[in-house]
Coordinates of C-alpha atoms in Angstrom, one line a residue:
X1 CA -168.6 8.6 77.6
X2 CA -171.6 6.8 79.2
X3 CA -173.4 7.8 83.1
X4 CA -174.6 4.9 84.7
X5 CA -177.2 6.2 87.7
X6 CA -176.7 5.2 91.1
X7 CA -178.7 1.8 92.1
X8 CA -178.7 -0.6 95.1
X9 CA -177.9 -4.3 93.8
X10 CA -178.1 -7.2 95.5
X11 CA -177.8 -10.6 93.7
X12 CA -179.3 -14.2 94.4
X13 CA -177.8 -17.3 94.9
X14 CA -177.2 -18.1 91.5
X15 CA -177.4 -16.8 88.6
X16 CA -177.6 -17.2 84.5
X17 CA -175.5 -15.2 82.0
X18 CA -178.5 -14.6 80.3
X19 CA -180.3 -12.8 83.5
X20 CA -176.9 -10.9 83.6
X21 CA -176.8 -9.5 80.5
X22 CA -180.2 -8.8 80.4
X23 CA -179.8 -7.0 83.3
X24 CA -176.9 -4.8 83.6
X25 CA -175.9 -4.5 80.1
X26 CA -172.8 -6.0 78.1
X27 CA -169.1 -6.4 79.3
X28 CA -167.2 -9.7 78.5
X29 CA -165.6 -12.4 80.1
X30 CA -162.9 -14.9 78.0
X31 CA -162.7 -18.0 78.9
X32 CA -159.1 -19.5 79.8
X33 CA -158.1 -23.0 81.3
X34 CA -156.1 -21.6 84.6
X35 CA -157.1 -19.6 87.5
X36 CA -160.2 -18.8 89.5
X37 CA -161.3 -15.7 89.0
X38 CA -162.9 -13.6 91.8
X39 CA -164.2 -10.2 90.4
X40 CA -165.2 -7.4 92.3
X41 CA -166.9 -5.1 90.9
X42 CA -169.0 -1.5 91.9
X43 CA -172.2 -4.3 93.0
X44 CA -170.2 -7.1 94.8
X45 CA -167.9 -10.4 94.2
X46 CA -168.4 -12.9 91.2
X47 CA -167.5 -16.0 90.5
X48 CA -168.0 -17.1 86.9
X49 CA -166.7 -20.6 85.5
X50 CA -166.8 -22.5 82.6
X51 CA -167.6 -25.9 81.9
X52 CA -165.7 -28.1 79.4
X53 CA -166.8 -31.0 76.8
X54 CA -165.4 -33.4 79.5
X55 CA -166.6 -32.5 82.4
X56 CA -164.1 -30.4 84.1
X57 CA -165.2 -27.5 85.9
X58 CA -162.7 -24.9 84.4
X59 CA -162.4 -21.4 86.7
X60 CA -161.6 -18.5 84.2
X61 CA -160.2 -15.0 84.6
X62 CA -162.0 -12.1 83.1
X63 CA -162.6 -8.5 81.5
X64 CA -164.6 -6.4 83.5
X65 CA -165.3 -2.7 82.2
X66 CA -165.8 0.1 85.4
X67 CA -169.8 -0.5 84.2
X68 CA -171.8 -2.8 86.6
X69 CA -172.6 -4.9 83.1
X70 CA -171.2 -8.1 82.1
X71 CA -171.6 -10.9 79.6
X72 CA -169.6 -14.0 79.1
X73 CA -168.3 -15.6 75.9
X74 CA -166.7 -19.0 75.5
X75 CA -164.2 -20.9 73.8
X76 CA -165.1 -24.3 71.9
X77 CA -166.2 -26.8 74.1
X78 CA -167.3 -25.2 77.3
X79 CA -169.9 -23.5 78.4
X80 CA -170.2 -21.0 80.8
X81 CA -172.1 -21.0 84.3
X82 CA -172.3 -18.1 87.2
X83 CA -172.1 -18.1 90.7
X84 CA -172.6 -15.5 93.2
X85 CA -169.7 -15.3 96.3
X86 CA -171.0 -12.2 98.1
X87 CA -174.9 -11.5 98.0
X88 CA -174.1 -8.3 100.1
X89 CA -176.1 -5.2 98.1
X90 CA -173.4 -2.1 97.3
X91 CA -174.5 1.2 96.4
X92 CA -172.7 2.4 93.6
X93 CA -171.5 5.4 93.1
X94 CA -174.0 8.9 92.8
X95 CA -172.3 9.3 88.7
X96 CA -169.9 6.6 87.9
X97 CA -167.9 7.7 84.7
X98 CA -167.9 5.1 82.2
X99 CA -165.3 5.2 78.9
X100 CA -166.4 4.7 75.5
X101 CA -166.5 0.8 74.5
X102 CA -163.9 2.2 71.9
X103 CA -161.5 3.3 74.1
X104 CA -159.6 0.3 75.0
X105 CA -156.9 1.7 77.0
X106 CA -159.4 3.5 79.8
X107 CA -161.6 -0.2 79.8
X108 CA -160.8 -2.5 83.2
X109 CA -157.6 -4.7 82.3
X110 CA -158.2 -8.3 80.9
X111 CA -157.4 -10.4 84.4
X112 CA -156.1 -13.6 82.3
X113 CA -152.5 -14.0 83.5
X114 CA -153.6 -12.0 87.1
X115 CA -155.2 -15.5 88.7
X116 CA -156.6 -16.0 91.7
X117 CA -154.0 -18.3 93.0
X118 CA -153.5 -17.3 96.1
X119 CA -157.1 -17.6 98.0
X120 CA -156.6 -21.0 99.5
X121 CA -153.1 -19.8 101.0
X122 CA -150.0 -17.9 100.3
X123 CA -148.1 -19.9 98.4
X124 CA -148.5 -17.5 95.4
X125 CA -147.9 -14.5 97.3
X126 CA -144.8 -16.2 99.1
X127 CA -143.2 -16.7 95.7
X128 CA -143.9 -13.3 94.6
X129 CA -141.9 -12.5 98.5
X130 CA -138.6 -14.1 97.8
X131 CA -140.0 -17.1 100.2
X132 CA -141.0 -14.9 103.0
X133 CA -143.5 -16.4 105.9
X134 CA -146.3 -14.2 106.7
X135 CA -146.2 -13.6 110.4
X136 CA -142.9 -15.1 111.2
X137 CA -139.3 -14.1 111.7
X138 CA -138.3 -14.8 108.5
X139 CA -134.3 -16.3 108.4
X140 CA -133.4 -13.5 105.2
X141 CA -134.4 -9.3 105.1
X142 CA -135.2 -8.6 101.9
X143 CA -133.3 -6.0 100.2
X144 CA -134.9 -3.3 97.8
X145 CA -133.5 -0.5 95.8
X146 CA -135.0 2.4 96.1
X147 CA -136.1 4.2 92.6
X148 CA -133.3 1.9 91.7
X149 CA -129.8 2.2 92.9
X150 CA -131.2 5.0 95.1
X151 CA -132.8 8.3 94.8
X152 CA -131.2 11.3 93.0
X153 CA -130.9 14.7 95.6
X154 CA -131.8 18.0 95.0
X155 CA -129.7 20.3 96.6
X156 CA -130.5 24.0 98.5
X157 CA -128.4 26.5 98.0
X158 CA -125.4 26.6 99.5
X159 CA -125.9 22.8 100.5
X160 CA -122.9 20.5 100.1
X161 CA -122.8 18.6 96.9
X162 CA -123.2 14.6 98.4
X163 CA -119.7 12.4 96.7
X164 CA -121.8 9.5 96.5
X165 CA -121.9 9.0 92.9
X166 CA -125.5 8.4 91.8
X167 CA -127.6 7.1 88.3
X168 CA -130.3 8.6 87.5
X169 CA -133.1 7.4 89.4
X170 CA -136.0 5.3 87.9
X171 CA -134.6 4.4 84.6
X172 CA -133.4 1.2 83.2
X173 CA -130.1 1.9 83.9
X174 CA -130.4 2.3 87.6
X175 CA -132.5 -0.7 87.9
X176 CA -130.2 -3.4 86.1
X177 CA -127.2 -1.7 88.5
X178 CA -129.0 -2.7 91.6
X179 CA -129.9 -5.8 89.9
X180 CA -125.4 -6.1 89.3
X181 CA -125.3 -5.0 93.7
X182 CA -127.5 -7.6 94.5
X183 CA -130.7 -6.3 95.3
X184 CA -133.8 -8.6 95.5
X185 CA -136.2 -5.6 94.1
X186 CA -136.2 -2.4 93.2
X187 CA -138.8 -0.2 94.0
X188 CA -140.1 2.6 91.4
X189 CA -143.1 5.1 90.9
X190 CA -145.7 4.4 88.7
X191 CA -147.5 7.4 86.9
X192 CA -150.0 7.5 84.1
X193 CA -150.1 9.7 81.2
X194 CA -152.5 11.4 79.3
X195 CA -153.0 8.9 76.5
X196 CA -153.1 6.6 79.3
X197 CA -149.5 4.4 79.4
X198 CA -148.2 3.5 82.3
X199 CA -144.6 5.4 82.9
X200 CA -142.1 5.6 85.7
X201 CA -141.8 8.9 87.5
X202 CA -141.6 9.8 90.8
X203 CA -142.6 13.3 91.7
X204 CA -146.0 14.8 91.2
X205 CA -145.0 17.5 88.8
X206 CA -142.9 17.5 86.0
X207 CA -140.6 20.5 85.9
X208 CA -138.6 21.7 82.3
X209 CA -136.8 24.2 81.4
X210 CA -139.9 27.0 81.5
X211 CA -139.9 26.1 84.8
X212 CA -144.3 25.3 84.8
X213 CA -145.0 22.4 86.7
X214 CA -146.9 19.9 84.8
X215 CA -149.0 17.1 85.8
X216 CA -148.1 13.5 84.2
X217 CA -151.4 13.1 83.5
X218 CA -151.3 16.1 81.6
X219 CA -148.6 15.1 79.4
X220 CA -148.8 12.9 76.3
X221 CA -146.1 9.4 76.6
X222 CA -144.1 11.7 73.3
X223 CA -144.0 14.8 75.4
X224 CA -143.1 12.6 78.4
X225 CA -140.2 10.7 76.8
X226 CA -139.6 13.7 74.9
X227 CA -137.7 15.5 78.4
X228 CA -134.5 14.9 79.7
X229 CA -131.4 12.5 78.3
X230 CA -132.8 10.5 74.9
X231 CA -132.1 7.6 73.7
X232 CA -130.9 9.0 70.5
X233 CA -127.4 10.6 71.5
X234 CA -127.9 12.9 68.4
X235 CA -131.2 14.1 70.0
X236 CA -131.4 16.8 73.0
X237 CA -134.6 16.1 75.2
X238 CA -135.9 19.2 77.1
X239 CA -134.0 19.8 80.2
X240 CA -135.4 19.1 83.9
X241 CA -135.4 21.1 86.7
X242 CA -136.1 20.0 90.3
X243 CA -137.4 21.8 93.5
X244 CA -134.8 21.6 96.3
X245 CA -136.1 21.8 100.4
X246 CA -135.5 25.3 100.2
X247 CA -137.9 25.6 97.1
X248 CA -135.4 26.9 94.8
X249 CA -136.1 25.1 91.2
X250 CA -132.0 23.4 90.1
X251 CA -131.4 21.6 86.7
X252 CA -131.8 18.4 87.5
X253 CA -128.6 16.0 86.7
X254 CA -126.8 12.5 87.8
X255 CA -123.2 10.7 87.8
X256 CA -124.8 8.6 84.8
X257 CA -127.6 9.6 82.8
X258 CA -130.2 7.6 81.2
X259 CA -133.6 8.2 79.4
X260 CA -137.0 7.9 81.4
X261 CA -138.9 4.8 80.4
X262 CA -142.0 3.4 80.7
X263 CA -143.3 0.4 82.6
X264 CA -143.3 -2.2 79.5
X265 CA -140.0 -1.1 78.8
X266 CA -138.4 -2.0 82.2
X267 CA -140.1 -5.2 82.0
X268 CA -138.3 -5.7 78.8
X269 CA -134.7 -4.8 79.6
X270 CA -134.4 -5.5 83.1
X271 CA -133.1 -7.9 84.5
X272 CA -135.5 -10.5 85.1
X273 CA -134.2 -12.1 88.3
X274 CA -134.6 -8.9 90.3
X275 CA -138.3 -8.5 91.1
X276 CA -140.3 -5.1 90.7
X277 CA -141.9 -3.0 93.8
X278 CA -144.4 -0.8 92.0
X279 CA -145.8 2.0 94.0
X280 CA -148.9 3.5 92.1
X281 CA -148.7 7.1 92.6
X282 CA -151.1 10.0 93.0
X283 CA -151.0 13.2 94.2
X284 CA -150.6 13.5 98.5
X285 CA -152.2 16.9 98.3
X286 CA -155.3 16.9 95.9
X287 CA -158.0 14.5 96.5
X288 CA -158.4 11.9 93.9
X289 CA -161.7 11.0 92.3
X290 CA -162.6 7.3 92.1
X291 CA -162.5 8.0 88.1
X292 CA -158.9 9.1 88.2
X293 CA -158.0 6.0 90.3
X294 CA -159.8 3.9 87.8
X295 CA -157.6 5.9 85.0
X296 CA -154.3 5.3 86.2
X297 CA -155.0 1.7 87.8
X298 CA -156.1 0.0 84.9
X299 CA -153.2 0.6 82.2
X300 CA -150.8 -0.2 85.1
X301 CA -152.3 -3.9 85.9
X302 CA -153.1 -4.2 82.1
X303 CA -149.2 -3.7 81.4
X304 CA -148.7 -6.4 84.1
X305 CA -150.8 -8.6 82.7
X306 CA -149.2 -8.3 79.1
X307 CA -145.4 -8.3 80.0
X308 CA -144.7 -9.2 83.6
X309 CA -144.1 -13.1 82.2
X310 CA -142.8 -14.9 85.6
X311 CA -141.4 -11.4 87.2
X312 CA -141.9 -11.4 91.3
X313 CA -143.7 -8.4 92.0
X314 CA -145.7 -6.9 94.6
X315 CA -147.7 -3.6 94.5
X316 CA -147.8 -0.2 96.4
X317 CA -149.4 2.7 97.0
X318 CA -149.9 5.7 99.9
X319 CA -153.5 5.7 98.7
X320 CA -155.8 3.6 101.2
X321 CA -158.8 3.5 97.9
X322 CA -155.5 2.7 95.5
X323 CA -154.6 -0.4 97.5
X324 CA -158.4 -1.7 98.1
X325 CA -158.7 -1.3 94.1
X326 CA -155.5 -3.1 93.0
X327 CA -156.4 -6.0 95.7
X328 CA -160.0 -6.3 94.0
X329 CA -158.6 -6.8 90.2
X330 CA -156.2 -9.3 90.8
X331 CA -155.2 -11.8 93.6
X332 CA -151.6 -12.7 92.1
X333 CA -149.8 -10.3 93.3
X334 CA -149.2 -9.2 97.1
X335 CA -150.7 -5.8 97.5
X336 CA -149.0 -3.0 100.5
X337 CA -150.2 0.0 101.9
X338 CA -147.5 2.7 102.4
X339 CA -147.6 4.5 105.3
X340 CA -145.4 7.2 107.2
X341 CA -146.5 5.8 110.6
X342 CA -147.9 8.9 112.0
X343 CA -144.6 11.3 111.3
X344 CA -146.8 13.4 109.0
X345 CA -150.8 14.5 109.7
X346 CA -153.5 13.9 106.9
X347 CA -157.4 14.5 106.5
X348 CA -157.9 11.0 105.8
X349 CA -157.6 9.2 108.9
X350 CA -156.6 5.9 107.5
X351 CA -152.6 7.5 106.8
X352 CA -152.1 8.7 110.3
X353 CA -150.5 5.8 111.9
X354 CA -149.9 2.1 111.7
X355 CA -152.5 0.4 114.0
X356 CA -154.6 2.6 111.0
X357 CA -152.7 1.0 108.3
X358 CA -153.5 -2.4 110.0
X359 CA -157.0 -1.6 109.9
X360 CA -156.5 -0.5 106.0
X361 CA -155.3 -4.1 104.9
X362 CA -157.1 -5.9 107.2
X363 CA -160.2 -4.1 105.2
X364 CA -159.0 -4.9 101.7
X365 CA -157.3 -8.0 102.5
X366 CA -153.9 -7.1 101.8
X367 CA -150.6 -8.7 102.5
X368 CA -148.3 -6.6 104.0
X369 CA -147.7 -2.8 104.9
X370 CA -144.2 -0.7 104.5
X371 CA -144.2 2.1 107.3
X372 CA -141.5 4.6 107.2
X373 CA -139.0 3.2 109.2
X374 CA -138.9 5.6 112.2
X375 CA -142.1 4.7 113.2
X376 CA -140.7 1.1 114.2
X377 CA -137.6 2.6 115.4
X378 CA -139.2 4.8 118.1
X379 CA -141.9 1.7 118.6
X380 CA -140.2 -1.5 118.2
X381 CA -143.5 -3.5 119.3
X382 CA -145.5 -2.4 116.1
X383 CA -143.2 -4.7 114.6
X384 CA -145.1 -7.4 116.8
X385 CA -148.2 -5.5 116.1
X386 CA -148.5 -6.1 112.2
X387 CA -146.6 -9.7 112.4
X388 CA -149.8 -10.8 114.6
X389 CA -152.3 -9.2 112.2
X390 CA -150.4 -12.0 109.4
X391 CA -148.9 -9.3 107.5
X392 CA -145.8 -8.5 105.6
X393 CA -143.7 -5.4 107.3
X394 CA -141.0 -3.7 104.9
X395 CA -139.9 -0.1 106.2
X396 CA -138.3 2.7 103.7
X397 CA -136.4 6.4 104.9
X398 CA -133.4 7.8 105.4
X399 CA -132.1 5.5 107.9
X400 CA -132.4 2.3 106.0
X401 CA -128.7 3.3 104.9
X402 CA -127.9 3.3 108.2
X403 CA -126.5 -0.3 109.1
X404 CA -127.0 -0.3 112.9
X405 CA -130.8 0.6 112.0
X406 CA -130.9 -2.1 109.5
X407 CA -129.2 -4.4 111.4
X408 CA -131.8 -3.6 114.7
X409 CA -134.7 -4.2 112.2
X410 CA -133.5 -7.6 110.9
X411 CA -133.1 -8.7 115.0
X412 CA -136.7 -7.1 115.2
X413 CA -138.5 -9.4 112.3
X414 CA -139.0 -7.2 109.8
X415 CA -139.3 -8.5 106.6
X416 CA -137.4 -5.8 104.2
X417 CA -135.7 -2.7 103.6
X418 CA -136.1 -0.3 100.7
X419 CA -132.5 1.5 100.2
X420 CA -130.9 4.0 98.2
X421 CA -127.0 2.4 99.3
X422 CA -128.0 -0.8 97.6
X423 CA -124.2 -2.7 97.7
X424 CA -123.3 -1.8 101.5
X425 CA -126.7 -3.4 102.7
X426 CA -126.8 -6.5 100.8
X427 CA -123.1 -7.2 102.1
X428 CA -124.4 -6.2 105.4
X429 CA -127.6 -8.7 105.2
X430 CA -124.9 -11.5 104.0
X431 CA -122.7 -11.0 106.9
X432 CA -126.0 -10.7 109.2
X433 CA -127.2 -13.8 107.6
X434 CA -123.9 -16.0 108.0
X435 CA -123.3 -14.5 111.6
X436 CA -126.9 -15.2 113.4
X437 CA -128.7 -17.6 111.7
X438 CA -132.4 -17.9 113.3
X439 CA -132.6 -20.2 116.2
X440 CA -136.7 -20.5 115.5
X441 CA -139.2 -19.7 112.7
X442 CA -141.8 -18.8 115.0
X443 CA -142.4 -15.0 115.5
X444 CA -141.0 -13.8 118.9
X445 CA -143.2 -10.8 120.3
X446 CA -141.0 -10.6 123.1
X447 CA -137.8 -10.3 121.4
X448 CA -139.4 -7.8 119.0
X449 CA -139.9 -5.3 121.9
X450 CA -136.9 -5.3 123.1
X451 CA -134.5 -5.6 120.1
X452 CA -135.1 -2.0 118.5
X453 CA -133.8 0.7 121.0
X454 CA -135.1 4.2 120.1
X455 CA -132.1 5.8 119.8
X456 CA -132.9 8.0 116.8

């Protein structure tokens, strides 16, 4: 590991890759013919293109490492040229943790296949939204499953067992059978481990049979894939346990089992015409470091990069630095900040209600925000509110399996619902779909505050 001191940078007009390097050290951009790249790094935006034997100005992506440094190669034929898009100095950070050039897992992901094609408009992003219109009443409500065909319970003592039969959540399995009920996306948790691959998980401690939580972060990808049902029927993986409301630890079962996976592997074997929803998770208690968002943000947009091949996708996270970081490595993919809409009270001021959350994307130039769905419920015009701010409004909670709350959101305008009873709402948004078809594309902030009564 490397410590790169704190400096104030501020950049001219243009600039050579030769004044770069000599300046700020050695990183590497590759040349590619597609996409414009648009790298933000710890001093400011970059713009770098190449130029080739004919002529053409070619925009490339590129490889930035968490260092300030860069240098550019080329391929045969063009050569490469800089330009600077923001001149605004940034201070870096007072010790900015830098890995080893060796260790190519913790190093900023490669951005080729993560263009930029999106900055002109939102054709790109609409794609990636099932066709959605930012800012309008959009004719379809997207429908996501959550963790897959929907979450797994843990129940309290004494607590009824639910007859709803359930797959366990955040596995292949679930996924392709929400893919098989019609579901759009399926939304899953993203954690990190040790060794640094991106796996899916949701809560923030593991919990086996010794009943110790553990970190995922603490766990190698062997020891994580290593608990719970294997893939190798011959093979018994260690058993988990969850904590129930009343804090008592249960072993932790489902209707149908099926291994934990990582993210490459759900890429791989699901089906590709549902999109993903990846939330990028971190702990809501502790404070995280800018290094550990660097940690388990790059393997997670580096495993995009390498397997997502044509997938709609749009990113998530709770964590207002999260979001601003996944925005700043790549423009192909929508980015949303998750928010409970005020029901729960944090330090950072940012999570405690929607018009904050506005703020938050408005900031990072995000795309769209998903607000527990109380929060419109109780105050149908924030509906209105984010619509006129030309963002994307998806809800999650409890009452999304609730069809008269779903079908008050669709009336309302927003955008999508993430649900655990995946087949009931999709046959609910077909019959909503073929019964009131919309008379106007326009967004209607007067219909918005009036179609959501808070009756919850």
């Amino acid at each position: 590991m490397q410590f790169v001191a704190p400096e104030l940078l501020s950049f001219p007009t243009s600039i050579s890759s030769s004044s770069l390097e000599n300046r700020f050290g050695s990183s590497r951009f590759v040349c590619a013919e597609k996409a414009i790249l648009s790298t933000r790094n710890n001093f400011g935006v970059i713009r770098a293109s190449c130029t080739s034997s004919e002529g053409r100005t070619v925009p490339p992506p590129a490889s930035v490492k968490a260092d300030p440094g860069f240098s550019i190669e080329t391929r045969p034929g063009m050569s490469p040229s800089f330009e600077s898009v923001s001149t605004e100095p940034r201070t870096l950070p007072q010790v900015l943790l830098v890995p080893d050039s060796g260790t190519a897992a913790a190093a900023a992901p490669q951005t080729s296949g993560l263009s930029d094609d999106s900055v002109a408009g939102r054709g790109g992003y609409e794609y990636h939204l099932k066709g959605l219109r930012a800012g309008v009443h959009n004719p379809k409500l997207v429908v996501v499953g959550h963790r897959g065909c929907g979450k797994n319970k843990s129940l309290s003592q004494g607590e009824a067992i639910d007859s709803w039969p359930s797959i366990r959540e955040n596995t292949i399995a679930s996924f392709n059978q929400a893919a098989r009920n019609g579901a759009d996306y399926v939304e899953f948790d993203v954690q990190v481990t040790k060794d640094r691959h991106a796996i899916i998980f949701h809560d923030d401690y593991i919990i086996v049979e010794d009943k110790v939580p553990r970190k995922i972060g603490d766990l190698t990808l062997e020891e994580f894939v290593g608990i719970g049902p294997q893939k190798n029927f011959a093979k018994e993986g260690r058993s988990l346990y969850r904590k129930a409301r009343d804090g008592t630890l249960n072993p932790w079962t489902a209707t149908m089992e099926d291994p934990l996976c990582t993210l490459e592997e759900a890429f791989k074997h699901v089906d590709p015409s549902v999109g993903f929803n990846i939330e990028v998770k971190f702990d809501d208690i502790d404070e995280t470091s800018d290094v550990e968002l660097q940690r388990v943000i790059y393997p997670i947009v580096e495993s995009v990069r390498q397997h997502s091949n044509g997938r709609r996708i749009y990113f998530s996270s709770f964590h207002p630095d999260a979001v601003h970081l996944l925005r700043s490595l790549q423009s192909t993919y929508p980015v949303f900040f998750l928010t409970n809409g005020g029901s729960c009270i944090y330090n950072d001021q940012r999570r405690n209600s929607i018009q904050a959350a506005i703020a938050v994307c408005q900031q990072g130039q995000l795309q769209g925000i998903v607000t527990e769905v109380q929060a419109v419920l109780h105050e149908p015009s924030l509906i209105s509110l984010i619509k006129a701010a030309n963002l994307w409004v998806f809800t999650y909670g409890e009452f999304n399996n609730v069809e008269e709350a779903v079908r008050k959101q669709k009336d309302a305008g927003v955008d999508g619902v993430i649900v655990d009873h995946v087949l009931e709402i999709v046959k609910l948004e077909h019959q909503l779909e073929d019964q009131h078809p919309p008379i106007s594309s326009s967004y209607s902030t007067t219909s918005s505050r009036t179609a959501i009564l808070p009756v919850f």
